[in-house]
PDB file of C-alpha atoms in Angstrom:
ATOM      1  CA  MET Y   4      10.238 -12.295   7.238  1.00 72.00           C
ATOM      2  CA  GLY Y   5      10.235  -8.713   8.176  1.00 86.00           C
ATOM      3  CA  GLN Y   6       8.599  -7.163  11.168  1.00 90.00           C
ATOM      4  CA  LEU Y   7       6.052  -5.131   9.171  1.00 90.00           C
ATOM      5  CA  LEU Y   8       4.916  -8.120   7.124  1.00 92.00           C
ATOM      6  CA  ASP Y   9       4.749 -10.252  10.176  1.00 92.00           C
ATOM      7  CA  GLY Y  10       2.530  -7.589  11.835  1.00 91.00           C
ATOM      8  CA  ILE Y  11       0.205  -7.452   8.734  1.00 92.00           C
ATOM      9  CA  ILE Y  12      -0.097 -11.230   8.732  1.00 93.00           C
ATOM     10  CA  ARG Y  13      -0.779 -11.314  12.582  1.00 92.00           C
ATOM     11  CA  GLY Y  14      -3.453  -8.571  12.078  1.00 92.00           C
ATOM     12  CA  ILE Y  15      -5.124 -10.720   9.488  1.00 93.00           C
ATOM     13  CA  VAL Y  16      -4.984 -13.735  11.686  1.00 93.00           C
ATOM     14  CA  ASP Y  17      -6.440 -11.745  14.631  1.00 90.00           C
ATOM     15  CA  LYS Y  18      -9.321 -10.849  12.279  1.00 81.00           C
ATOM     16  CA  GLN Y  19      -8.758  -7.127  12.199  1.00 76.00           C
ATOM     17  CA  THR Y  20     -10.464  -6.985   8.807  1.00 70.00           C
ATOM     18  CA  GLU Y  21     -11.504  -3.352   9.042  1.00 72.00           C
ATOM     19  CA  ILE Y  22      -7.818  -2.332   9.324  1.00 76.00           C
ATOM     20  CA  TYR Y  23      -6.271  -4.927   7.212  1.00 80.00           C
ATOM     21  CA  ASN Y  24      -8.614  -5.303   4.253  1.00 90.00           C
ATOM     22  CA  PRO Y  25      -7.898  -5.707   1.387  1.00 94.00           C
ATOM     23  CA  VAL Y  26      -4.202  -6.660   1.649  1.00 96.00           C
ATOM     24  CA  PHE Y  27      -2.164  -6.573  -1.504  1.00 95.00           C
ATOM     25  CA  LEU Y  28       1.280  -8.198  -1.252  1.00 97.00           C
ATOM     26  CA  TYR Y  29       3.589  -7.792  -4.208  1.00 96.00           C
ATOM     27  CA  GLY Y  30       7.115  -8.882  -5.147  1.00 96.00           C
ATOM     28  CA  THR Y  31       8.827 -12.029  -6.347  1.00 95.00           C
ATOM     29  CA  PRO Y  32       6.675 -15.055  -6.440  1.00 94.00           C
ATOM     30  CA  LEU Y  33       8.868 -17.043  -4.032  1.00 94.00           C
ATOM     31  CA  ASN Y  34       8.444 -14.311  -1.330  1.00 95.00           C
ATOM     32  CA  THR Y  35       4.793 -13.756  -1.825  1.00 96.00           C
ATOM     33  CA  ILE Y  36       4.264 -17.560  -1.742  1.00 95.00           C
ATOM     34  CA  GLU Y  37       6.262 -17.796   1.541  1.00 95.00           C
ATOM     35  CA  ALA Y  38       4.109 -14.995   3.059  1.00 96.00           C
ATOM     36  CA  ILE Y  39       0.886 -16.647   1.898  1.00 97.00           C
ATOM     37  CA  GLU Y  40       1.989 -20.036   3.351  1.00 96.00           C
ATOM     38  CA  LYS Y  41       2.756 -18.397   6.686  1.00 96.00           C
ATOM     39  CA  LEU Y  42      -0.569 -16.596   6.687  1.00 96.00           C
ATOM     40  CA  VAL Y  43      -2.536 -19.747   5.890  1.00 97.00           C
ATOM     41  CA  GLU Y  44      -0.699 -21.741   8.535  1.00 97.00           C
ATOM     42  CA  LEU Y  45      -1.256 -19.163  11.265  1.00 96.00           C
ATOM     43  CA  TYR Y  46      -4.842 -18.490  10.269  1.00 96.00           C
ATOM     44  CA  SER Y  47      -5.724 -22.206  10.144  1.00 96.00           C
ATOM     45  CA  ASN Y  48      -4.014 -22.807  13.609  1.00 96.00           C
ATOM     46  CA  LYS Y  49      -5.847 -19.951  15.262  1.00 94.00           C
ATOM     47  CA  GLN Y  50      -9.133 -20.475  13.666  1.00 92.00           C
ATOM     48  CA  PRO Y  51      -9.527 -24.169  12.612  1.00 94.00           C
ATOM     49  CA  GLN Y  52     -13.152 -23.824  11.641  1.00 94.00           C
ATOM     50  CA  ALA Y  53     -12.449 -20.973   9.180  1.00 93.00           C
ATOM     51  CA  VAL Y  54     -12.858 -21.569   5.507  1.00 96.00           C
ATOM     52  CA  ILE Y  55     -10.011 -20.363   3.362  1.00 96.00           C
ATOM     53  CA  ASN Y  56     -10.320 -20.069  -0.421  1.00 95.00           C
ATOM     54  CA  HIS Y  57      -6.826 -19.829  -1.980  1.00 95.00           C
ATOM     55  CA  VAL Y  58      -7.015 -19.366  -5.751  1.00 93.00           C
ATOM     56  CA  VAL Y  59      -4.275 -18.858  -8.290  1.00 90.00           C
ATOM     57  CA  GLY Y  60      -5.142 -16.176 -10.799  1.00 83.00           C
ATOM     58  CA  GLU Y  61      -4.710 -18.319 -13.917  1.00 83.00           C
ATOM     59  CA  HIS Y  62      -6.812 -21.136 -12.406  1.00 87.00           C
ATOM     60  CA  PHE Y  63      -9.465 -18.567 -11.481  1.00 86.00           C
ATOM     61  CA  THR Y  64      -9.766 -17.651 -15.199  1.00 85.00           C
ATOM     62  CA  ILE Y  65      -9.689 -21.214 -16.453  1.00 88.00           C
ATOM     63  CA  SER Y  66     -12.323 -22.226 -13.825  1.00 90.00           C
ATOM     64  CA  LEU Y  67     -14.461 -19.276 -14.642  1.00 86.00           C
ATOM     65  CA  VAL Y  68     -14.556 -20.055 -18.305  1.00 87.00           C
ATOM     66  CA  ARG Y  69     -15.296 -23.698 -17.630  1.00 92.00           C
ATOM     67  CA  ALA Y  70     -18.204 -22.564 -15.202  1.00 92.00           C
ATOM     68  CA  ILE Y  71     -19.628 -20.375 -17.953  1.00 89.00           C
ATOM     69  CA  LYS Y  72     -19.493 -23.170 -20.545  1.00 91.00           C
ATOM     70  CA  GLU Y  73     -21.124 -25.632 -18.043  1.00 95.00           C
ATOM     71  CA  ASP Y  74     -23.755 -23.165 -16.996  1.00 94.00           C
ATOM     72  CA  ARG Y  75     -22.387 -23.150 -13.369  1.00 94.00           C
ATOM     73  CA  LEU Y  76     -21.263 -19.530 -13.114  1.00 90.00           C
ATOM     74  CA  GLU Y  77     -23.465 -18.583 -10.083  1.00 92.00           C
ATOM     75  CA  GLN Y  78     -22.505 -21.741  -8.303  1.00 94.00           C
ATOM     76  CA  TYR Y  79     -18.803 -21.079  -8.933  1.00 92.00           C
ATOM     77  CA  THR Y  80     -18.846 -17.479  -7.786  1.00 90.00           C
ATOM     78  CA  LYS Y  81     -20.896 -18.404  -4.705  1.00 92.00           C
ATOM     79  CA  SER Y  82     -18.431 -21.033  -3.658  1.00 92.00           C
ATOM     80  CA  LEU Y  83     -15.606 -18.564  -3.922  1.00 91.00           C
ATOM     81  CA  SER Y  84     -17.444 -16.018  -1.871  1.00 91.00           C
ATOM     82  CA  ALA Y  85     -18.351 -18.491   0.958  1.00 93.00           C
ATOM     83  CA  CYS Y  86     -15.217 -18.127   2.938  1.00 95.00           C
ATOM     84  CA  ASP Y  87     -13.607 -16.283   5.870  1.00 94.00           C
ATOM     85  CA  LEU Y  88     -10.326 -15.621   4.111  1.00 95.00           C
ATOM     86  CA  PHE Y  89     -10.015 -15.219   0.320  1.00 96.00           C
ATOM     87  CA  ILE Y  90      -6.550 -15.288  -1.214  1.00 97.00           C
ATOM     88  CA  LEU Y  91      -5.954 -14.595  -4.879  1.00 94.00           C
ATOM     89  CA  GLU Y  92      -2.342 -15.382  -5.840  1.00 95.00           C
ATOM     90  CA  GLY Y  93      -1.147 -13.678  -9.013  1.00 92.00           C
ATOM     91  CA  ALA Y  94      -3.530 -10.904  -9.897  1.00 90.00           C
ATOM     92  CA  GLU Y  95      -1.690 -10.289 -13.161  1.00 87.00           C
ATOM     93  CA  HIS Y  96      -3.155 -13.558 -14.401  1.00 84.00           C
ATOM     94  CA  LEU Y  97      -6.649 -12.190 -14.305  1.00 80.00           C
ATOM     95  CA  GLY Y  98      -5.725 -11.032 -17.815  1.00 68.00           C
ATOM     96  CA  GLY Y  99      -7.920  -7.877 -18.409  1.00 63.00           C
ATOM     97  CA  LYS Y 100     -10.813  -9.830 -20.012  1.00 70.00           C
ATOM     98  CA  MET Y 101     -14.024  -8.056 -19.326  1.00 73.00           C
ATOM     99  CA  MET Y 102     -15.934 -11.162 -18.151  1.00 76.00           C
ATOM    100  CA  THR Y 103     -13.099 -12.206 -15.787  1.00 79.00           C
ATOM    101  CA  MET Y 104     -12.898  -8.656 -14.327  1.00 80.00           C
ATOM    102  CA  LYS Y 105     -16.718  -8.400 -13.872  1.00 85.00           C
ATOM    103  CA  GLU Y 106     -16.922 -11.731 -12.021  1.00 86.00           C
ATOM    104  CA  PHE Y 107     -13.865 -10.999  -9.949  1.00 87.00           C
ATOM    105  CA  TYR Y 108     -15.179  -7.653  -8.961  1.00 88.00           C
ATOM    106  CA  GLY Y 109     -18.515  -9.271  -7.956  1.00 89.00           C
ATOM    107  CA  ILE Y 110     -16.708 -11.766  -5.764  1.00 91.00           C
ATOM    108  CA  PHE Y 111     -14.517  -9.035  -4.349  1.00 90.00           C
ATOM    109  CA  ASP Y 112     -17.453  -6.829  -3.614  1.00 91.00           C
ATOM    110  CA  LYS Y 113     -19.488  -9.639  -1.859  1.00 92.00           C
ATOM    111  CA  LEU Y 114     -16.536 -10.531   0.310  1.00 92.00           C
ATOM    112  CA  TRP Y 115     -15.813  -6.841   1.114  1.00 89.00           C
ATOM    113  CA  GLU Y 116     -19.446  -6.136   2.037  1.00 90.00           C
ATOM    114  CA  SER Y 117     -19.743  -9.129   4.244  1.00 91.00           C
ATOM    115  CA  GLY Y 118     -16.566  -8.225   6.172  1.00 90.00           C
ATOM    116  CA  LYS Y 119     -14.459 -11.139   4.943  1.00 92.00           C
ATOM    117  CA  GLN Y 120     -10.720 -10.880   4.659  1.00 94.00           C
ATOM    118  CA  ILE Y 121      -9.193 -10.384   1.099  1.00 95.00           C
ATOM    119  CA  VAL Y 122      -5.552 -10.990   0.343  1.00 97.00           C
ATOM    120  CA  ILE Y 123      -4.215 -10.608  -3.158  1.00 96.00           C
ATOM    121  CA  THR Y 124      -0.707 -10.997  -4.511  1.00 96.00           C
ATOM    122  CA  GLY Y 125       1.054  -9.731  -7.625  1.00 94.00           C
ATOM    123  CA  LEU Y 126       4.354  -9.038  -9.134  1.00 95.00           C
ATOM    124  CA  THR Y 127       3.970  -5.305  -8.924  1.00 94.00           C
ATOM    125  CA  THR Y 128       1.648  -2.739  -7.250  1.00 94.00           C
ATOM    126  CA  PRO Y 129      -2.040  -2.433  -8.402  1.00 92.00           C
ATOM    127  CA  ILE Y 130      -1.498   1.011 -10.006  1.00 90.00           C
ATOM    128  CA  LYS Y 131       1.112  -0.511 -12.406  1.00 91.00           C
ATOM    129  CA  MET Y 132      -1.085  -3.488 -13.365  1.00 88.00           C
ATOM    130  CA  ALA Y 133      -2.790  -2.355 -16.616  1.00 83.00           C
ATOM    131  CA  CYS Y 134      -4.707  -5.663 -16.792  1.00 80.00           C
ATOM    132  CA  LEU Y 135      -6.805  -4.697 -13.848  1.00 83.00           C
ATOM    133  CA  GLU Y 136     -10.061  -2.838 -14.336  1.00 83.00           C
ATOM    134  CA  PRO Y 137      -9.833   0.642 -12.758  1.00 86.00           C
ATOM    135  CA  ARG Y 138     -12.529   0.050 -10.062  1.00 86.00           C
ATOM    136  CA  ILE Y 139     -10.644  -3.162  -8.939  1.00 86.00           C
ATOM    137  CA  ARG Y 140      -7.357  -1.183  -8.884  1.00 88.00           C
ATOM    138  CA  THR Y 141      -9.003   1.604  -6.830  1.00 88.00           C
ATOM    139  CA  GLN Y 142     -10.395  -0.967  -4.270  1.00 88.00           C
ATOM    140  CA  LEU Y 143      -6.923  -2.458  -3.909  1.00 90.00           C
ATOM    141  CA  GLU Y 144      -5.249   0.802  -3.524  1.00 90.00           C
ATOM    142  CA  GLY Y 145      -7.625   1.557  -0.598  1.00 88.00           C
ATOM    143  CA  GLY Y 146      -6.158  -1.236   1.493  1.00 91.00           C
ATOM    144  CA  ILE Y 147      -2.668  -2.187   2.576  1.00 94.00           C
ATOM    145  CA  ILE Y 148      -0.105  -2.579  -0.157  1.00 95.00           C
ATOM    146  CA  TYR Y 149       3.216  -4.140   0.843  1.00 96.00           C
ATOM    147  CA  ASN Y 150       6.426  -5.058  -0.996  1.00 96.00           C
ATOM    148  CA  VAL Y 151       7.330  -8.502   0.437  1.00 95.00           C
ATOM    149  CA  ASP Y 152      10.838  -8.220  -1.102  1.00 94.00           C
ATOM    150  CA  GLU Y 153      11.851  -5.385   1.195  1.00 84.00           C
ATOM    151  CA  ASN Y 154      12.465  -7.594   4.289  1.00 68.00           C
ATOM    152  CA  PHE Y 155      13.219 -11.071   3.032  1.00 60.00           C
TER     153      PHE Y 155
END
């Protein structure tokens, strides 16, 4: 793992959320998964009481649809927002559906406003992800964007 990526991960672990928020890691799935695994391991070791919500993009969408059908949408979104570290793996799987984008933005906004750490991964940069709603893309572009493939 490269020095810069290691520094980003350590900044997150040290709870420097004002500097390192949101963090968008992009590149090959194998490398982004390895970076996320290291982050979760270090974060859990340093802050064992912390709540980490790690969600895969396609599971987010499936669970969201299920929550809507079962009239549990508010409960589902609250459960995702109740954490210290929120990780969404595979932003490209959000799919561009208006309801998915709306709910994801609501969760993102709630986490952001309460100073919680947000880490999102994808195959490419947010600006190249046409499936993302413009306001979400803008939020992601305001944080750290890092290509994990550069130093693996």
